[in-house]
Amino acid sequence: MTGDLLNTVIRDDRDVFAARQIGREVAGAAGLDDLDRIRVGTALSEVGREIVAGAREAHITFRMEEPSGLVVEITYSAGEGGIPPAGVTLAARLMDEVRHETALRTITMTKKITGGHAPDERTIGEIRERMATVAPAGVLDELRQQNRELAAALEDAQNHRERLLRLNAELEETNQGVLALYNQLSEELEETNRGVVALYAELDEKSAQLREASEARNRFWATVSHELRTPLNSVIGLVRLLLGPGGEALTEEQQLQVELIGNSAQTLLALVSELLDMAKAESGRITPELTPVDLHELAERLRMTLRPTSGAEAVRLTVDVSGGPRVLLTDEVLLSRILRNLLSNALKFTAAGEVSMSARVDEGDVVFVVTDTGIGIPREHQQLVFEEFYQVPGTVSLNSRGTGLGLPYARRLAEALGGTLHLFSTPGTGTSVTVRLPLVMEDTPQEG
């Protein structure tokens, strides 16, 4: 929407003062604030002075144009030389847009209205009526008005300056607080870093001590095992000589006593071997030797070997590995020790009922399960039984007291074979131990 508000002509300096006044009034009627009114009047004054300085006259038209702006169009006549750019340059700093078309001798200046809404026809008509009643002020009156505007601008500038000084003071105070906080945080961070460094040094020292203790323990087990093996083997050899052919005849009581000595020596020798294997497993020095193992033959040997240890006929030992592979590629010695320890442990703590071992294939693993109907293990002790030499308080073996190495030893060997060992038990009902090993089968040649 376009609407002309007012037209005027400037020919001399007196008209320039009048144009300044009229521009200010038109801007106020169009809805511009005081500062924008001053900007419009000053821009008209500066451009008008440059025009009349070259013996020219100019026609000025005020109108409202979309988008929501007051447009001042100045068309000037030909004069002496070109218009100096100073006035137009200053006007460009005061108005939102200034276009100087020298070929058409036209200068167009635009000032946007705050809020972005142009006045309607009725409002434009009211502005025209109001401008028609505005009488041009005299030179002195306009100078007074300019002085008042200058004084207001200086006062406003002073207020801005004072406000900026206050803001700078507040900012400086804030910066000092931030700097103090930064210094405090830096000191605390440095202190924390020193504590962390000291903690790391202490941890390194503790780790070194633990490594030394572990190495010392492994050396101790190796030394003890070596020192015990020789006399135990000697005892076992002497027992065989006494009980074997060619020796002097023993009474029944003497033969029983010698057999007890031999059995005790065999038990101690097995315990020494377990201790040595435990030390090797902890240090990672057990290297499984994979060979084809016939699970059915292994299970039958275990059944025949352990059947006498079940004692009374009230305990039944059953072994069924038909659900597993016929041949498994693994370390036969380690697997035998795992299963023998689990079965021996189950028989040891089962007074009546059944001890069974089964095997099956499950998700790429072979799973061995040893269950019994023995005394069971309370829940709070089911993780502790995997600690070396730990024994559940208040439990006594039916045949002989355990050493507390069976389950830890079996778990270490299962891990050495790349598998896992888990236990589930209910007091008074029994215990179930599950060993899961990677399924690696050996191809067997077909008969034909």
Coordinates of C-alpha atoms in Angstrom, one line a residue:
M1 CA 0.0 0.0 0.0
T2 CA 1.3 3.5 -1.0
G3 CA 0.1 6.8 0.3
D4 CA 1.6 10.3 -0.1
L5 CA 1.6 12.2 3.1
L6 CA 3.1 15.6 2.3
N7 CA 5.0 17.5 -0.4
T8 CA 7.3 20.4 0.1
V9 CA 10.0 22.4 -1.8
I10 CA 13.4 23.7 -0.7
R11 CA 15.2 26.5 -2.4
D12 CA 17.4 28.1 0.3
D13 CA 18.7 27.5 3.8
R14 CA 15.4 28.8 5.3
D15 CA 13.6 26.0 3.5
V16 CA 16.1 23.5 4.7
F17 CA 15.2 24.4 8.3
A18 CA 11.6 24.0 7.5
A19 CA 12.1 20.7 5.7
R20 CA 13.9 19.5 8.9
Q21 CA 11.0 20.4 11.0
I22 CA 8.5 18.9 8.6
G23 CA 10.4 15.6 8.4
R24 CA 10.5 15.4 12.1
E25 CA 6.8 16.0 12.4
V26 CA 5.9 13.5 9.6
A27 CA 8.1 10.9 11.3
G28 CA 6.3 11.4 14.6
A29 CA 2.9 11.2 13.0
A30 CA 3.9 8.0 11.2
G31 CA 4.7 6.3 14.5
L32 CA 8.4 6.6 14.8
D33 CA 10.0 7.2 18.2
D34 CA 11.9 10.3 19.3
L35 CA 15.3 9.1 18.2
D36 CA 14.1 8.1 14.7
R37 CA 12.3 11.4 14.4
I38 CA 15.6 13.2 15.0
R39 CA 17.4 10.9 12.5
V40 CA 14.8 11.6 9.7
G41 CA 15.1 15.4 10.4
T42 CA 18.9 15.4 10.5
A43 CA 19.1 13.3 7.3
L44 CA 16.8 15.8 5.5
S45 CA 18.8 18.7 6.8
E46 CA 22.2 17.3 5.6
V47 CA 21.0 16.3 2.2
G48 CA 19.1 19.6 1.7
R49 CA 22.1 21.7 2.6
E50 CA 24.2 19.9 0.0
I51 CA 21.4 20.5 -2.6
V52 CA 20.9 24.3 -2.0
A53 CA 24.7 24.8 -1.8
G54 CA 24.8 24.2 -5.6
A55 CA 22.0 26.7 -6.4
R56 CA 19.5 24.0 -6.8
E57 CA 16.0 23.5 -5.7
A58 CA 14.4 20.2 -4.7
H59 CA 10.9 18.7 -4.4
I60 CA 10.4 16.5 -1.3
T61 CA 7.7 13.9 -1.1
F62 CA 6.8 12.0 2.1
R63 CA 4.9 8.7 1.7
M64 CA 4.2 5.4 3.3
E65 CA 5.2 2.2 1.4
E66 CA 5.2 -1.5 2.0
P67 CA 6.9 -3.1 3.7
S68 CA 6.0 -0.8 6.6
G69 CA 8.3 2.1 6.0
L70 CA 8.4 5.9 5.8
V71 CA 9.9 6.9 2.4
V72 CA 11.3 10.4 1.7
E73 CA 11.9 11.0 -2.0
I74 CA 14.0 14.1 -3.0
T75 CA 14.1 15.2 -6.7
Y76 CA 16.5 18.0 -7.3
S77 CA 17.2 20.2 -10.3
A78 CA 20.4 20.6 -12.2
G79 CA 23.0 22.8 -10.6
E80 CA 26.6 23.7 -10.5
G81 CA 28.6 20.5 -10.6
G82 CA 27.7 17.3 -8.7
I83 CA 26.3 17.0 -5.2
P84 CA 29.1 16.4 -2.6
P85 CA 28.7 12.9 -1.1
A86 CA 29.2 14.0 2.5
G87 CA 25.5 14.7 3.1
V88 CA 24.3 11.5 1.4
T89 CA 26.9 9.5 3.4
L90 CA 25.7 10.9 6.7
A91 CA 22.1 10.3 5.8
A92 CA 22.9 6.7 5.0
R93 CA 24.2 6.3 8.6
L94 CA 20.9 7.7 10.0
M95 CA 18.3 6.0 7.7
D96 CA 17.7 2.3 7.1
E97 CA 18.2 2.7 3.3
V98 CA 19.5 5.5 1.1
R99 CA 19.6 5.3 -2.8
H100 CA 21.1 8.2 -4.8
E101 CA 20.3 7.9 -8.5
T102 CA 22.5 10.6 -10.1
A103 CA 21.1 10.1 -13.6
L104 CA 17.6 10.8 -12.4
R105 CA 18.8 13.3 -9.8
T106 CA 16.8 11.5 -7.2
I107 CA 17.6 10.6 -3.6
T108 CA 15.3 8.1 -1.8
M109 CA 15.6 7.5 1.9
T110 CA 13.6 4.9 3.9
K111 CA 13.0 4.5 7.6
K112 CA 11.3 1.3 8.8
I113 CA 8.5 1.7 11.3
T114 CA 9.0 -0.2 14.6
G115 CA 6.5 -3.1 14.8
G116 CA 6.4 -3.6 11.1
H117 CA 2.8 -2.4 10.5
A118 CA 2.2 0.4 8.0
P119 CA -0.7 2.9 8.8
D120 CA -3.9 2.3 6.9
E121 CA -5.7 4.9 4.6
R122 CA -7.5 6.5 7.5
T123 CA -4.3 7.0 9.5
I124 CA -2.6 8.4 6.4
G125 CA -5.4 10.9 5.9
E126 CA -5.1 12.0 9.5
I127 CA -1.4 12.5 9.0
R128 CA -2.0 14.6 5.9
E129 CA -4.5 16.8 7.9
R130 CA -2.1 17.3 10.7
M131 CA 0.8 18.2 8.4
A132 CA -1.3 20.8 6.6
T133 CA -1.7 22.7 9.9
V134 CA 2.0 22.6 10.7
A135 CA 3.6 26.0 10.2
P136 CA 7.2 26.2 9.4
A137 CA 9.3 27.5 12.3
G138 CA 11.7 30.3 12.1
V139 CA 15.4 29.9 11.9
L140 CA 15.9 30.7 15.6
D141 CA 13.1 28.4 16.6
E142 CA 14.6 25.6 14.6
L143 CA 18.0 26.2 16.1
R144 CA 16.5 26.1 19.6
Q145 CA 14.9 22.8 18.7
Q146 CA 18.1 21.5 17.4
N147 CA 19.9 22.6 20.6
R148 CA 17.2 20.9 22.7
E149 CA 17.6 17.7 20.6
L150 CA 21.4 18.0 21.0
A151 CA 21.0 18.4 24.7
A152 CA 18.7 15.4 24.9
A153 CA 21.1 13.4 22.9
L154 CA 24.0 14.4 25.1
E155 CA 22.0 13.6 28.2
D156 CA 21.1 10.2 26.7
A157 CA 24.7 9.6 25.8
Q158 CA 25.7 10.5 29.3
N159 CA 23.2 8.1 30.7
H160 CA 24.5 5.4 28.4
R161 CA 28.1 6.2 29.4
E162 CA 27.2 6.0 33.1
R163 CA 25.4 2.7 32.5
L164 CA 28.3 1.4 30.6
L165 CA 30.7 2.4 33.4
R166 CA 28.5 0.6 35.9
L167 CA 28.4 -2.5 33.7
N168 CA 32.2 -2.3 33.3
A169 CA 32.6 -2.1 37.0
E170 CA 30.2 -5.0 37.6
L171 CA 32.0 -7.0 34.8
E172 CA 35.4 -6.3 36.4
E173 CA 34.1 -7.4 39.8
T174 CA 32.7 -10.5 38.2
N175 CA 36.0 -11.2 36.4
Q176 CA 37.8 -10.8 39.7
G177 CA 35.4 -13.3 41.3
V178 CA 35.8 -15.7 38.4
L179 CA 39.6 -15.3 38.5
A180 CA 39.6 -16.0 42.3
L181 CA 37.4 -19.1 41.7
Y182 CA 39.6 -20.3 38.9
N183 CA 42.7 -19.9 41.1
Q184 CA 41.0 -21.8 43.9
L185 CA 39.8 -24.5 41.5
S186 CA 43.3 -24.7 40.1
E187 CA 44.8 -25.2 43.5
E188 CA 42.3 -27.8 44.4
L189 CA 42.8 -29.6 41.1
E190 CA 46.6 -29.5 41.6
E191 CA 46.2 -30.9 45.1
T192 CA 43.8 -33.6 43.8
N193 CA 46.3 -34.5 41.0
R194 CA 49.1 -34.8 43.6
G195 CA 46.8 -37.1 45.6
V196 CA 46.0 -39.2 42.5
V197 CA 49.7 -39.4 41.6
A198 CA 50.5 -40.6 45.2
L199 CA 47.6 -43.1 45.0
Y200 CA 48.9 -44.5 41.7
A201 CA 52.3 -44.8 43.2
E202 CA 50.9 -46.6 46.2
L203 CA 48.8 -48.9 43.9
D204 CA 51.9 -49.7 41.9
E205 CA 53.8 -50.5 45.1
K206 CA 50.9 -52.7 46.3
S207 CA 50.7 -54.4 42.9
A208 CA 54.4 -55.1 43.0
Q209 CA 54.1 -56.5 46.5
L210 CA 51.2 -58.7 45.3
R211 CA 53.2 -60.0 42.4
E212 CA 56.1 -60.8 44.6
A213 CA 53.8 -62.5 47.1
S214 CA 52.2 -64.5 44.3
E215 CA 55.5 -65.5 42.9
A216 CA 56.8 -66.4 46.4
R217 CA 53.7 -68.6 47.0
N218 CA 54.1 -70.3 43.6
R219 CA 57.8 -71.0 44.4
F220 CA 56.7 -72.3 47.8
W221 CA 54.2 -74.7 46.4
A222 CA 56.6 -75.9 43.8
T223 CA 59.3 -76.4 46.4
V224 CA 57.0 -78.1 48.8
S225 CA 55.6 -80.3 46.1
H226 CA 59.0 -81.4 45.0
E227 CA 60.2 -82.0 48.5
L228 CA 57.1 -84.1 49.4
R229 CA 56.9 -86.1 46.2
T230 CA 60.2 -87.9 46.9
P231 CA 59.5 -89.3 50.4
L232 CA 55.9 -90.1 49.4
N233 CA 57.0 -92.1 46.4
S234 CA 59.4 -93.8 48.7
V235 CA 56.7 -94.7 51.1
I236 CA 54.4 -96.0 48.3
G237 CA 57.3 -98.1 47.0
L238 CA 58.0 -99.6 50.4
V239 CA 54.3 -100.4 50.8
R240 CA 54.3 -102.2 47.5
L241 CA 57.5 -104.2 48.5
L242 CA 55.9 -105.2 51.8
L243 CA 52.6 -106.3 50.2
G244 CA 54.1 -107.7 47.0
P245 CA 55.3 -111.3 46.5
G246 CA 58.7 -112.2 47.9
G247 CA 58.3 -110.3 51.1
E248 CA 57.8 -111.7 54.5
A249 CA 54.3 -112.9 55.3
L250 CA 52.3 -110.3 57.2
T251 CA 49.5 -110.9 59.7
E252 CA 46.1 -109.7 58.7
E253 CA 46.4 -106.8 61.1
Q254 CA 49.8 -105.9 59.7
Q255 CA 48.6 -106.0 56.2
L256 CA 45.7 -103.7 57.0
Q257 CA 48.0 -101.2 58.7
V258 CA 50.4 -101.2 55.7
E259 CA 47.5 -100.7 53.3
L260 CA 46.3 -97.8 55.4
I261 CA 49.8 -96.3 55.2
G262 CA 49.9 -96.8 51.4
N263 CA 46.4 -95.3 51.0
S264 CA 47.4 -92.3 53.1
A265 CA 50.6 -91.8 51.0
Q266 CA 48.6 -92.0 47.8
T267 CA 46.1 -89.4 49.1
L268 CA 49.0 -87.1 50.1
L269 CA 50.7 -87.5 46.7
A270 CA 47.4 -86.6 45.0
L271 CA 47.1 -83.6 47.2
V272 CA 50.6 -82.4 46.4
S273 CA 49.9 -82.8 42.7
E274 CA 46.7 -80.7 43.1
L275 CA 48.6 -78.0 44.9
L276 CA 51.3 -77.9 42.2
D277 CA 48.6 -77.8 39.5
M278 CA 46.8 -75.0 41.3
A279 CA 50.0 -72.9 41.4
K280 CA 50.6 -73.6 37.7
A281 CA 47.0 -72.6 36.8
E282 CA 47.2 -69.3 38.7
S283 CA 50.5 -68.4 37.0
G284 CA 49.1 -69.4 33.6
R285 CA 51.7 -72.1 33.0
I286 CA 49.2 -75.0 32.4
T287 CA 49.1 -75.7 28.7
P288 CA 46.5 -78.3 27.7
E289 CA 47.6 -81.0 25.4
L290 CA 44.7 -81.7 23.1
T291 CA 44.2 -85.4 22.2
P292 CA 41.2 -87.4 21.1
V293 CA 39.4 -88.7 24.2
D294 CA 36.8 -91.4 24.2
L295 CA 34.2 -90.1 26.6
H296 CA 32.6 -93.5 27.2
E297 CA 35.9 -95.2 28.1
L298 CA 36.8 -92.2 30.4
A299 CA 33.4 -92.3 32.1
E300 CA 33.7 -96.1 32.7
R301 CA 37.2 -95.8 34.2
L302 CA 35.9 -93.2 36.6
R303 CA 33.0 -95.3 37.5
M304 CA 35.1 -98.4 38.2
T305 CA 37.7 -96.4 40.1
L306 CA 35.4 -94.4 42.3
R307 CA 32.7 -97.1 42.9
P308 CA 34.4 -98.6 45.9
T309 CA 34.6 -95.1 47.6
S310 CA 30.9 -94.9 47.7
G311 CA 30.9 -97.1 50.7
A312 CA 27.6 -98.5 51.7
E313 CA 25.1 -99.8 49.2
A314 CA 22.9 -96.8 50.2
V315 CA 24.9 -94.6 47.8
R316 CA 24.5 -95.5 44.1
L317 CA 27.0 -94.1 41.5
T318 CA 25.7 -93.8 38.0
V319 CA 27.5 -92.5 34.9
D320 CA 25.7 -91.7 31.6
V321 CA 27.6 -89.7 28.9
S322 CA 25.5 -91.0 26.0
G323 CA 24.1 -87.5 25.4
G324 CA 27.7 -86.2 24.6
P325 CA 30.0 -86.8 21.7
R326 CA 31.7 -90.1 21.4
V327 CA 35.1 -88.6 20.9
L328 CA 36.2 -85.2 22.3
L329 CA 39.4 -83.3 21.5
T330 CA 40.7 -82.1 24.9
D331 CA 43.4 -82.8 27.5
E332 CA 42.4 -86.2 29.0
V333 CA 44.5 -85.8 32.1
L334 CA 42.9 -82.4 33.1
L335 CA 39.4 -83.5 32.2
S336 CA 39.9 -86.7 34.3
R337 CA 41.1 -84.7 37.3
I338 CA 38.1 -82.3 37.0
L339 CA 35.5 -85.1 36.9
R340 CA 37.3 -87.3 39.5
N341 CA 37.4 -84.4 42.0
L342 CA 33.7 -83.6 41.4
L343 CA 32.6 -87.2 41.8
S344 CA 34.9 -87.8 44.8
N345 CA 33.5 -84.7 46.5
A346 CA 29.9 -85.7 45.8
L347 CA 30.5 -89.3 47.1
K348 CA 32.3 -87.9 50.2
F349 CA 29.4 -85.8 51.3
T350 CA 26.5 -88.1 50.4
A351 CA 25.3 -90.5 53.0
A352 CA 22.5 -92.1 51.1
G353 CA 20.8 -91.7 47.7
E354 CA 22.6 -91.3 44.4
V355 CA 25.6 -89.6 42.8
S356 CA 25.4 -89.2 39.0
M357 CA 27.3 -87.8 36.1
S358 CA 25.9 -87.0 32.7
A359 CA 27.1 -85.3 29.5
R360 CA 25.2 -83.5 26.7
V361 CA 25.9 -81.2 23.8
D362 CA 24.5 -77.6 24.2
E363 CA 25.0 -74.6 21.9
G364 CA 28.5 -75.7 20.7
D365 CA 29.7 -76.8 24.1
V366 CA 29.9 -80.2 25.8
V367 CA 28.2 -80.0 29.3
F368 CA 29.1 -82.3 32.2
V369 CA 26.7 -82.3 35.2
V370 CA 27.6 -84.0 38.5
T371 CA 24.7 -84.2 40.9
D372 CA 24.3 -85.8 44.4
T373 CA 21.7 -86.1 47.1
G374 CA 24.1 -85.2 49.9
I375 CA 24.0 -82.6 52.6
G376 CA 24.1 -79.6 50.3
I377 CA 25.8 -76.2 50.7
P378 CA 24.0 -73.1 52.2
R379 CA 23.6 -70.2 49.8
E380 CA 26.0 -67.9 51.8
H381 CA 28.8 -70.4 51.4
Q382 CA 28.3 -71.3 47.7
Q383 CA 30.9 -68.8 46.4
L384 CA 33.3 -69.2 49.3
V385 CA 33.8 -72.9 48.6
F386 CA 35.8 -71.9 45.5
E387 CA 38.4 -70.3 47.7
E388 CA 41.4 -72.5 48.5
F389 CA 41.2 -74.5 51.7
Y390 CA 37.8 -73.2 52.6
Q391 CA 35.4 -75.6 54.3
V392 CA 31.8 -75.1 55.1
P393 CA 31.5 -74.7 58.9
G394 CA 29.8 -77.5 60.7
T395 CA 30.2 -80.1 57.9
V396 CA 32.2 -83.3 58.4
S397 CA 32.8 -85.7 55.6
L398 CA 31.1 -89.0 55.9
N399 CA 34.3 -90.9 54.9
S400 CA 37.1 -88.4 55.6
R401 CA 37.4 -84.7 56.1
G402 CA 38.1 -82.7 52.9
T403 CA 41.0 -80.4 52.2
G404 CA 39.1 -77.5 50.7
L405 CA 40.9 -77.8 47.4
G406 CA 38.6 -80.0 45.3
L407 CA 36.2 -77.4 43.9
P408 CA 38.8 -74.6 43.4
Y409 CA 41.1 -77.1 41.7
A410 CA 38.4 -78.3 39.4
R411 CA 37.4 -74.7 38.5
R412 CA 41.0 -73.7 37.7
L413 CA 41.4 -76.7 35.5
A414 CA 38.1 -76.1 33.7
E415 CA 39.2 -72.5 33.0
A416 CA 42.6 -73.8 31.7
L417 CA 40.6 -75.8 29.2
G418 CA 38.7 -72.7 28.1
G419 CA 35.5 -73.6 30.0
T420 CA 33.5 -72.7 33.1
L421 CA 32.4 -74.4 36.3
H422 CA 29.2 -73.4 38.2
L423 CA 27.6 -74.8 41.4
F424 CA 24.0 -74.9 42.5
S425 CA 23.0 -76.4 45.9
T426 CA 20.1 -76.7 48.3
P427 CA 20.9 -77.7 51.9
G428 CA 19.4 -81.1 52.8
T429 CA 18.6 -81.8 49.1
G430 CA 21.9 -82.0 47.3
T431 CA 24.4 -80.3 45.0
S432 CA 24.7 -79.9 41.2
V433 CA 28.0 -78.9 39.6
T434 CA 28.0 -78.0 35.8
V435 CA 31.2 -78.0 33.8
R436 CA 30.9 -76.4 30.3
L437 CA 33.8 -77.0 27.9
P438 CA 34.2 -76.0 24.2
L439 CA 33.0 -78.8 21.9
V440 CA 35.9 -79.9 19.7
M441 CA 35.3 -83.3 18.2
E442 CA 37.8 -85.5 16.5
D443 CA 36.7 -87.1 13.3
T444 CA 36.7 -90.9 13.7
P445 CA 37.3 -93.1 10.6
Q446 CA 34.3 -95.1 9.5
E447 CA 34.4 -98.8 9.6
G448 CA 34.1 -100.5 6.3

